[in-house]
GROMACS .gro file of C-alpha atoms in nm:
model
  384
    1LEU     CA    1  22.911 -29.941   1.503
    2ILE     CA    2  22.707 -29.990   1.820
    3LEU     CA    3  22.674 -29.614   1.868
    4ILE     CA    4  22.566 -29.569   1.507
    5LEU     CA    5  22.307 -29.848   1.545
    6ILE     CA    6  22.165 -29.688   1.863
    7LEU     CA    7  22.144 -29.351   1.688
    8ILE     CA    8  21.955 -29.505   1.397
    9LEU     CA    9  21.707 -29.677   1.633
   10VAL     CA   10  21.643 -29.352   1.818
   11LEU     CA   11  21.574 -29.169   1.495
   12ILE     CA   12  21.342 -29.440   1.361
   13PHE     CA   13  21.161 -29.512   1.688
   14PRO     CA   14  21.114 -29.188   1.881
   15LYS     CA   15  21.079 -29.204   2.255
   16THR     CA   16  20.726 -29.283   2.373
   17THR     CA   17  20.585 -29.139   2.689
   18LEU     CA   18  20.444 -29.395   2.929
   19HIS     CA   19  20.127 -29.289   3.107
   20LYS     CA   20  20.070 -29.473   3.430
   21MET     CA   21  19.721 -29.561   3.550
   22ASP     CA   22  19.678 -29.690   3.902
   23PHE     CA   23  19.443 -29.983   3.957
   24SER     CA   24  19.341 -30.146   4.280
   25GLU     CA   25  19.398 -30.510   4.354
   26CYS     CA   26  19.164 -30.762   4.195
   27PHE     CA   27  18.841 -30.847   4.377
   28ALA     CA   28  18.629 -31.152   4.303
   29CYS     CA   29  18.280 -31.097   4.168
   30SER     CA   30  18.019 -31.309   3.993
   31SER     CA   31  17.804 -31.231   3.692
   32GLY     CA   32  17.432 -31.281   3.665
   33SER     CA   33  17.490 -31.610   3.485
   34GLY     CA   34  17.673 -31.748   3.787
   35SER     CA   35  18.033 -31.740   3.662
   36THR     CA   36  18.294 -31.587   3.890
   37SER     CA   37  18.560 -31.343   3.770
   38THR     CA   38  18.780 -31.066   3.904
   39THR     CA   39  18.745 -30.692   3.866
   40THR     CA   40  18.959 -30.390   3.933
   41THR     CA   41  18.870 -30.030   4.000
   42GLY     CA   42  19.047 -29.701   4.028
   43GLY     CA   43  18.817 -29.570   4.302
   44GLY     CA   44  18.608 -29.255   4.299
   45GLY     CA   45  18.336 -29.178   4.048
   46GLY     CA   46  17.989 -29.320   4.078
   47GLY     CA   47  17.633 -29.255   3.980
   48GLY     CA   48  17.481 -29.379   3.655
   49ASP     CA   49  17.286 -29.702   3.639
   50THR     CA   50  17.141 -29.840   3.961
   51ALA     CA   51  17.124 -30.205   3.854
   52ALA     CA   52  17.393 -30.461   3.779
   53GLY     CA   53  17.365 -30.813   3.648
   54ALA     CA   54  17.627 -30.924   3.397
   55GLY     CA   55  17.909 -30.719   3.547
   56GLY     CA   56  17.822 -30.781   3.910
   57VAL     CA   57  17.967 -30.446   4.027
   58LEU     CA   58  17.763 -30.132   4.087
   59TYR     CA   59  17.820 -29.785   4.231
   60SER     CA   60  17.551 -29.639   4.455
   61PRO     CA   61  17.358 -29.341   4.312
   62SER     CA   62  17.545 -29.113   4.555
   63GLY     CA   63  17.881 -29.259   4.451
   64VAL     CA   64  17.976 -29.327   4.813
   65TYR     CA   65  17.950 -29.706   4.801
   66LEU     CA   66  18.046 -29.983   4.561
   67ALA     CA   67  17.844 -30.306   4.567
   68SER     CA   68  17.956 -30.636   4.421
   69MET     CA   69  17.805 -30.983   4.423
   70VAL     CA   70  18.012 -31.295   4.480
   71GLU     CA   71  17.795 -31.604   4.436
   72TYR     CA   72  17.550 -31.571   4.730
   73ARG     CA   73  17.732 -31.288   4.907
   74LEU     CA   74  17.681 -30.913   4.875
   75VAL     CA   75  17.991 -30.703   4.944
   76ILE     CA   76  17.962 -30.329   5.010
   77ARG     CA   77  18.282 -30.123   4.985
   78ASP     CA   78  18.374 -29.762   5.032
   79SER     CA   79  18.417 -29.627   4.679
   80THR     CA   80  18.727 -29.424   4.775
   81THR     CA   81  18.927 -29.655   5.003
   82LEU     CA   82  18.768 -29.982   4.875
   83SER     CA   83  18.753 -30.106   5.233
   84VAL     CA   84  18.464 -30.340   5.315
   85VAL     CA   85  18.178 -30.151   5.480
   86ALA     CA   86  17.928 -30.437   5.504
   87LEU     CA   87  17.898 -30.803   5.407
   88PHE     CA   88  17.565 -30.981   5.362
   89SER     CA   89  17.470 -31.339   5.275
   90CYS     CA   90  17.172 -31.435   5.061
   91LEU     CA   91  16.978 -31.761   5.054
   92ASP     CA   92  17.089 -31.845   4.700
   93ARG     CA   93  17.313 -31.725   4.419
   94ILE     CA   94  17.253 -31.361   4.333
   95SER     CA   95  17.140 -31.287   3.977
   96SER     CA   96  17.137 -30.906   3.994
   97ILE     CA   97  17.165 -30.621   4.243
   98LYS     CA   98  16.991 -30.284   4.249
   99TRP     CA   99  17.061 -29.982   4.467
  100ALA     CA  100  16.776 -29.793   4.627
  101PRO     CA  101  16.752 -29.429   4.516
  102ASP     CA  102  16.867 -29.314   4.862
  103SER     CA  103  17.183 -29.531   4.844
  104LEU     CA  104  17.107 -29.694   5.180
  105ARG     CA  105  16.948 -30.022   5.074
  106VAL     CA  106  17.036 -30.287   4.818
  107LEU     CA  107  16.795 -30.524   4.646
  108CYS     CA  108  16.933 -30.869   4.560
  109PHE     CA  109  16.734 -31.069   4.306
  110MET     CA  110  16.773 -31.448   4.298
  111LYS     CA  111  16.613 -31.559   3.974
  112GLU     CA  112  16.650 -31.932   4.036
  113ARG     CA  113  16.441 -31.905   4.353
  114ALA     CA  114  16.215 -31.624   4.228
  115MET     CA  115  16.304 -31.438   4.546
  116CYS     CA  116  16.439 -31.099   4.651
  117GLN     CA  117  16.628 -30.995   4.962
  118VAL     CA  118  16.679 -30.638   5.077
  119PHE     CA  119  16.965 -30.522   5.299
  120ASP     CA  120  17.016 -30.191   5.478
  121ILE     CA  121  17.368 -30.051   5.513
  122SER     CA  122  17.276 -29.823   5.802
  123GLU     CA  123  17.107 -30.112   5.988
  124PRO     CA  124  17.304 -30.433   5.919
  125ASP     CA  125  17.068 -30.643   6.134
  126TRP     CA  126  16.762 -30.541   5.930
  127THR     CA  127  16.664 -30.748   5.628
  128ALA     CA  128  16.357 -30.820   5.418
  129LYS     CA  129  16.262 -31.118   5.202
  130ILE     CA  130  16.022 -31.092   4.910
  131GLU     CA  131  15.881 -31.408   4.758
  132ASP     CA  132  15.583 -31.472   4.530
  133ARG     CA  133  15.534 -31.847   4.535
  134ALA     CA  134  15.211 -31.840   4.339
  135ALA     CA  135  15.317 -31.639   4.033
  136GLY     CA  136  15.696 -31.615   4.064
  137ILE     CA  137  15.911 -31.308   4.001
  138ALA     CA  138  16.054 -31.211   3.663
  139THR     CA  139  16.149 -30.847   3.733
  140ALA     CA  140  16.218 -30.648   4.049
  141ILE     CA  141  16.277 -30.272   4.069
  142TRP     CA  142  16.278 -29.997   4.330
  143ALA     CA  143  16.009 -29.733   4.363
  144PRO     CA  144  16.150 -29.378   4.387
  145ASP     CA  145  16.064 -29.352   4.759
  146ALA     CA  146  16.309 -29.637   4.836
  147ARG     CA  147  16.043 -29.787   5.063
  148HIS     CA  148  15.857 -29.994   4.804
  149VAL     CA  149  15.978 -30.275   4.580
  150ILE     CA  150  15.793 -30.339   4.255
  151THR     CA  151  15.792 -30.693   4.114
  152ILE     CA  152  15.640 -30.831   3.796
  153ALA     CA  153  15.539 -31.196   3.792
  154GLU     CA  154  15.631 -31.450   3.529
  155PHE     CA  155  15.430 -31.421   3.206
  156ALA     CA  156  15.319 -31.071   3.321
  157VAL     CA  157  15.045 -31.221   3.535
  158ARG     CA  158  15.051 -30.932   3.779
  159LEU     CA  159  15.253 -30.645   3.921
  160THR     CA  160  15.302 -30.634   4.297
  161ALA     CA  161  15.400 -30.341   4.519
  162TRP     CA  162  15.570 -30.449   4.844
  163SER     CA  163  15.593 -30.196   5.127
  164LEU     CA  164  15.910 -30.236   5.334
  165ASN     CA  165  15.767 -30.022   5.615
  166SER     CA  166  15.411 -30.142   5.665
  167LYS     CA  167  15.461 -30.484   5.497
  168ALA     CA  168  15.150 -30.415   5.289
  169VAL     CA  169  15.121 -30.599   4.957
  170THR     CA  170  14.922 -30.464   4.662
  171HIS     CA  171  14.854 -30.662   4.342
  172ILE     CA  172  14.781 -30.503   4.003
  173ASN     CA  173  14.668 -30.752   3.743
  174ALA     CA  174  14.783 -30.792   3.383
  175PRO     CA  175  15.069 -30.551   3.312
  176LYS     CA  176  15.170 -30.548   2.945
  177SER     CA  177  15.499 -30.734   2.989
  178THR     CA  178  15.768 -30.828   3.238
  179SER     CA  179  16.000 -30.555   3.108
  180PRO     CA  180  16.077 -30.273   3.354
  181LYS     CA  181  16.047 -30.034   3.058
  182CYS     CA  182  15.668 -30.068   3.085
  183VAL     CA  183  15.674 -29.899   3.428
  184THR     CA  184  15.770 -29.537   3.493
  185PHE     CA  185  15.733 -29.288   3.778
  186ASN     CA  186  15.685 -28.912   3.786
  187PRO     CA  187  15.975 -28.700   3.920
  188THR     CA  188  15.834 -28.671   4.272
  189GLY     CA  189  15.761 -29.044   4.292
  190THR     CA  190  15.398 -28.988   4.385
  191HIS     CA  191  15.251 -29.149   4.072
  192MET     CA  192  15.329 -29.454   3.861
  193ALA     CA  193  15.239 -29.511   3.496
  194LEU     CA  194  15.191 -29.871   3.386
  195ALA     CA  195  15.151 -30.006   3.032
  196GLU     CA  196  14.868 -30.253   2.983
  197ARG     CA  197  14.729 -30.459   2.695
  198ARG     CA  198  14.359 -30.529   2.666
  199ASP     CA  199  14.154 -30.648   2.368
  200CYS     CA  200  14.461 -30.614   2.142
  201LYS     CA  201  14.502 -30.245   2.229
  202ASP     CA  202  14.760 -30.060   2.438
  203TYR     CA  203  14.660 -29.861   2.745
  204VAL     CA  204  14.836 -29.661   3.014
  205THR     CA  205  14.708 -29.646   3.370
  206VAL     CA  206  14.834 -29.388   3.620
  207PHE     CA  207  14.834 -29.499   3.985
  208SER     CA  208  14.873 -29.307   4.309
  209VAL     CA  209  15.172 -29.450   4.497
  210ALA     CA  210  15.016 -29.357   4.832
  211THR     CA  211  14.717 -29.588   4.783
  212TRP     CA  212  14.805 -29.778   4.463
  213GLU     CA  213  14.463 -29.688   4.330
  214PRO     CA  214  14.421 -29.599   3.959
  215ILE     CA  215  14.348 -29.232   3.899
  216LYS     CA  216  14.366 -29.221   3.517
  217HIS     CA  217  14.327 -29.481   3.243
  218PHE     CA  218  14.359 -29.401   2.871
  219ALA     CA  219  14.427 -29.571   2.538
  220VAL     CA  220  14.738 -29.487   2.337
  221SER     CA  221  14.787 -29.489   1.960
  222THR     CA  222  15.061 -29.752   1.943
  223VAL     CA  223  15.054 -30.088   1.772
  224ASP     CA  224  15.268 -30.267   2.031
  225LEU     CA  225  15.392 -30.038   2.308
  226ALA     CA  226  15.758 -30.101   2.401
  227SER     CA  227  15.853 -29.844   2.667
  228LEU     CA  228  15.734 -29.553   2.881
  229HIS     CA  229  15.941 -29.246   2.976
  230TRP     CA  230  15.802 -28.985   3.218
  231SER     CA  231  15.967 -28.646   3.171
  232PRO     CA  232  16.177 -28.498   3.456
  233ASP     CA  233  15.945 -28.197   3.479
  234GLY     CA  234  15.642 -28.427   3.507
  235SER     CA  235  15.452 -28.269   3.218
  236ALA     CA  236  15.468 -28.547   2.960
  237ILE     CA  237  15.500 -28.924   2.912
  238ALA     CA  238  15.690 -29.035   2.602
  239ILE     CA  239  15.583 -29.370   2.459
  240CYS     CA  240  15.788 -29.572   2.210
  241ASP     CA  241  15.624 -29.820   1.976
  242HIS     CA  242  15.763 -30.161   1.880
  243ALA     CA  243  16.097 -30.198   1.701
  244LEU     CA  244  15.955 -30.286   1.359
  245ASP     CA  245  15.818 -29.935   1.293
  246TYR     CA  246  15.943 -29.593   1.397
  247LYS     CA  247  15.677 -29.420   1.606
  248LEU     CA  248  15.693 -29.197   1.912
  249VAL     CA  249  15.386 -29.055   2.084
  250VAL     CA  250  15.377 -28.811   2.374
  251TYR     CA  251  15.088 -28.785   2.621
  252SER     CA  252  15.018 -28.562   2.916
  253PRO     CA  253  14.957 -28.745   3.247
  254ASP     CA  254  14.583 -28.679   3.213
  255GLY     CA  255  14.569 -28.880   2.889
  256LYS     CA  256  14.577 -28.605   2.625
  257GLN     CA  257  14.797 -28.676   2.322
  258VAL     CA  258  15.052 -28.399   2.283
  259ALA     CA  259  15.265 -28.512   1.991
  260ASP     CA  260  15.317 -28.788   1.735
  261TYR     CA  261  15.657 -28.819   1.568
  262VAL     CA  262  15.769 -29.054   1.288
  263ALA     CA  263  16.122 -29.006   1.152
  264TYR     CA  264  16.097 -29.255   0.867
  265GLU     CA  265  15.892 -29.548   0.741
  266ASN     CA  266  15.966 -29.900   0.614
  267GLY     CA  267  16.254 -29.965   0.850
  268MET     CA  268  16.331 -30.079   1.203
  269GLY     CA  269  16.235 -29.809   1.451
  270ILE     CA  270  16.324 -29.682   1.797
  271ARG     CA  271  16.576 -29.862   2.015
  272SER     CA  272  16.633 -29.616   2.302
  273ALA     CA  273  16.505 -29.286   2.440
  274SER     CA  274  16.610 -29.050   2.717
  275TRP     CA  275  16.494 -28.717   2.855
  276SER     CA  276  16.736 -28.437   2.934
  277PRO     CA  277  16.746 -28.341   3.306
  278SER     CA  278  16.539 -28.027   3.237
  279GLY     CA  279  16.272 -28.215   3.041
  280GLN     CA  280  16.313 -27.974   2.749
  281MET     CA  281  16.485 -28.223   2.519
  282LEU     CA  282  16.400 -28.581   2.429
  283ALA     CA  283  16.675 -28.785   2.263
  284VAL     CA  284  16.556 -29.080   2.057
  285GLY     CA  285  16.799 -29.343   1.924
  286SER     CA  286  16.698 -29.571   1.641
  287TYR     CA  287  16.817 -29.873   1.448
  288ASP     CA  288  16.946 -29.657   1.162
  289GLY     CA  289  17.231 -29.540   1.387
  290VAL     CA  290  17.101 -29.185   1.438
  291CYS     CA  291  17.006 -29.011   1.761
  292ARG     CA  292  16.743 -28.741   1.703
  293VAL     CA  293  16.691 -28.472   1.967
  294LEU     CA  294  16.339 -28.328   1.990
  295ASN     CA  295  16.240 -28.006   2.165
  296HIS     CA  296  15.944 -27.999   2.403
  297ILE     CA  297  15.763 -27.714   2.225
  298THR     CA  298  15.717 -27.832   1.866
  299TRP     CA  299  15.832 -28.192   1.920
  300LYS     CA  300  16.047 -28.164   1.608
  301PRO     CA  301  16.417 -28.262   1.588
  302PHE     CA  302  16.663 -27.974   1.616
  303ALA     CA  303  16.972 -28.198   1.612
  304GLU     CA  304  17.068 -28.532   1.465
  305TRP     CA  305  17.374 -28.721   1.587
  306ALA     CA  306  17.474 -28.994   1.346
  307HIS     CA  307  17.716 -29.269   1.439
  308ALA     CA  308  17.988 -29.278   1.174
  309GLU     CA  309  17.988 -29.561   0.927
  310GLU     CA  310  18.243 -29.830   1.004
  311GLU     CA  311  18.555 -29.830   0.792
  312VAL     CA  312  18.713 -30.172   0.763
  313GLY     CA  313  19.091 -30.186   0.754
  314SER     CA  314  19.319 -30.436   0.583
  315GLY     CA  315  19.315 -30.668   0.886
  316GLY     CA  316  18.934 -30.689   0.895
  317GLN     CA  317  18.911 -30.451   1.193
  318SER     CA  318  18.694 -30.144   1.219
  319VAL     CA  319  18.898 -29.826   1.181
  320LEU     CA  320  18.830 -29.552   1.434
  321ARG     CA  321  18.892 -29.206   1.290
  322GLU     CA  322  18.854 -28.940   1.559
  323PRO     CA  323  18.854 -28.558   1.520
  324ASP     CA  324  19.158 -28.350   1.600
  325GLY     CA  325  19.243 -28.322   1.968
  326VAL     CA  326  19.125 -28.671   2.067
  327VAL     CA  327  19.391 -28.890   2.226
  328VAL     CA  328  19.369 -29.270   2.228
  329TYR     CA  329  19.576 -29.467   2.481
  330ARG     CA  330  19.694 -29.822   2.427
  331GLU     CA  331  19.795 -30.056   2.710
  332THR     CA  332  20.150 -30.182   2.692
  333ASN     CA  333  20.246 -30.543   2.750
  334ALA     CA  334  20.530 -30.456   2.987
  335PRO     CA  335  20.458 -30.295   3.328
  336ASP     CA  336  20.613 -29.965   3.425
  337ALA     CA  337  20.902 -29.920   3.668
  338ASP     CA  338  20.670 -29.948   3.970
  339GLY     CA  339  20.504 -30.265   3.844
  340GLY     CA  340  20.181 -30.085   3.749
  341VAL     CA  341  19.990 -30.080   3.420
  342ALA     CA  342  20.136 -29.841   3.163
  343TYR     CA  343  19.980 -29.680   2.854
  344VAL     CA  344  20.120 -29.510   2.546
  345VAL     CA  345  19.954 -29.270   2.307
  346ASP     CA  346  19.839 -29.461   2.000
  347GLU     CA  347  19.846 -29.325   1.647
  348LEU     CA  348  19.523 -29.258   1.459
  349PRO     CA  349  19.341 -29.419   1.289
  350VAL     CA  350  19.297 -29.697   1.547
  351GLY     CA  351  19.181 -30.046   1.454
  352ILE     CA  352  18.918 -30.192   1.688
  353PRO     CA  353  18.816 -30.561   1.668
  354THR     CA  354  18.442 -30.588   1.608
  355ILE     CA  355  18.185 -30.863   1.572
  356LYS     CA  356  17.924 -30.838   1.299
  357PRO     CA  357  17.569 -30.851   1.438
  358ALA     CA  358  17.355 -31.143   1.332
  359MET     CA  359  17.085 -30.979   1.124
  360ASP     CA  360  16.890 -31.304   1.088
  361LYS     CA  361  16.817 -31.318   1.464
  362PRO     CA  362  16.565 -31.117   1.671
  363ASN     CA  363  16.677 -30.785   1.822
  364PRO     CA  364  17.001 -30.738   1.624
  365LYS     CA  365  17.269 -30.537   1.801
  366VAL     CA  366  17.264 -30.238   1.567
  367GLY     CA  367  17.164 -29.876   1.607
  368VAL     CA  368  17.178 -29.647   1.909
  369CYS     CA  369  17.114 -29.870   2.209
  370SER     CA  370  17.188 -29.626   2.494
  371ILE     CA  371  17.157 -29.251   2.554
  372SER     CA  372  17.264 -29.064   2.868
  373PHE     CA  373  17.272 -28.693   2.952
  374SER     CA  374  17.514 -28.524   3.188
  375GLY     CA  375  17.380 -28.388   3.517
  376ASP     CA  376  17.338 -28.033   3.384
  377GLY     CA  377  17.218 -28.144   3.040
  378SER     CA  378  17.513 -27.987   2.859
  379TYR     CA  379  17.647 -28.315   2.722
  380ALA     CA  380  17.500 -28.637   2.595
  381MET     CA  381  17.649 -28.981   2.535
  382THR     CA  382  17.520 -29.227   2.278
  383ARG     CA  383  17.634 -29.586   2.236
  384SER     CA  384  17.574 -29.827   1.951
   0.00000   0.00000   0.00000
């Protein structure tokens, strides 16, 4: 009877293959809100975003280092071995960290003190402190040369460029907002475009990074400018209007309007935009869940990537139906023979717990919120 029972179980429940995934040990890290948690990593990889706040962990642009913030401490690890390369202490709890484009310096922003500290991995004894006691600091970003830090004061009172080499400080009054999306640089990092608002109209001013003097100032045909995006080839600046209406305008750096694109009317508009590495494609994600890809010749869409409508299963979960060839792994509750985390191949369709966005609140979490191209521009990722 026992043998018959075992045979029946084998026929009903076929053998599943366990796929092992190696994780490192847990390391403490803190989020931008101040809470402390643990994180694991598999090592390797890198690139992508150069700023971290909520997660508290960030790869350097080169992928060589891994930075994490633990309360007031900044920990730099080797991304392959995870050994500690450098350890720095800040004057207060860290809210966010940003890697310099050259992957040698890290900017730590302490929102509670309205202060920034900069650390150099190659020179552990070198440090810089940035503080604007008069106007405060709401946003801090790196300039492409990795030798200037750009800060925007509270209430968008002014934008300040801080030189880490000469210690020179340059103030530019009345940027449009405190959002970093209102600042963009050309590919060589020699010029900066800044959104401004004067007399209820939107303007863009182009500055020379060498002197921080304005070299071009022009009005743009937006109602309430939301973001600037300088193309990788330096030939165009894409400008997205506010979220209540779909409108995209493209200008040349000298102020000439090149294109004006409206996908639809009477609906929430653009939520994200991203240039391809070549500058020949501009992907625009909107609140209707569609990413439209424009070409740089006619500025018309040649592709539309729609996020599939959610299918709700019997348990109230969203059902993920993937095309043939896609494999979904599910973590098992029991560890494998070596004590590591094990995964099994799950059957499609897969139910994913979701939270309905609150449509009665500002900036609902719907639509295409993020677009990223691969390094050669062959692939693109969209996230909703």
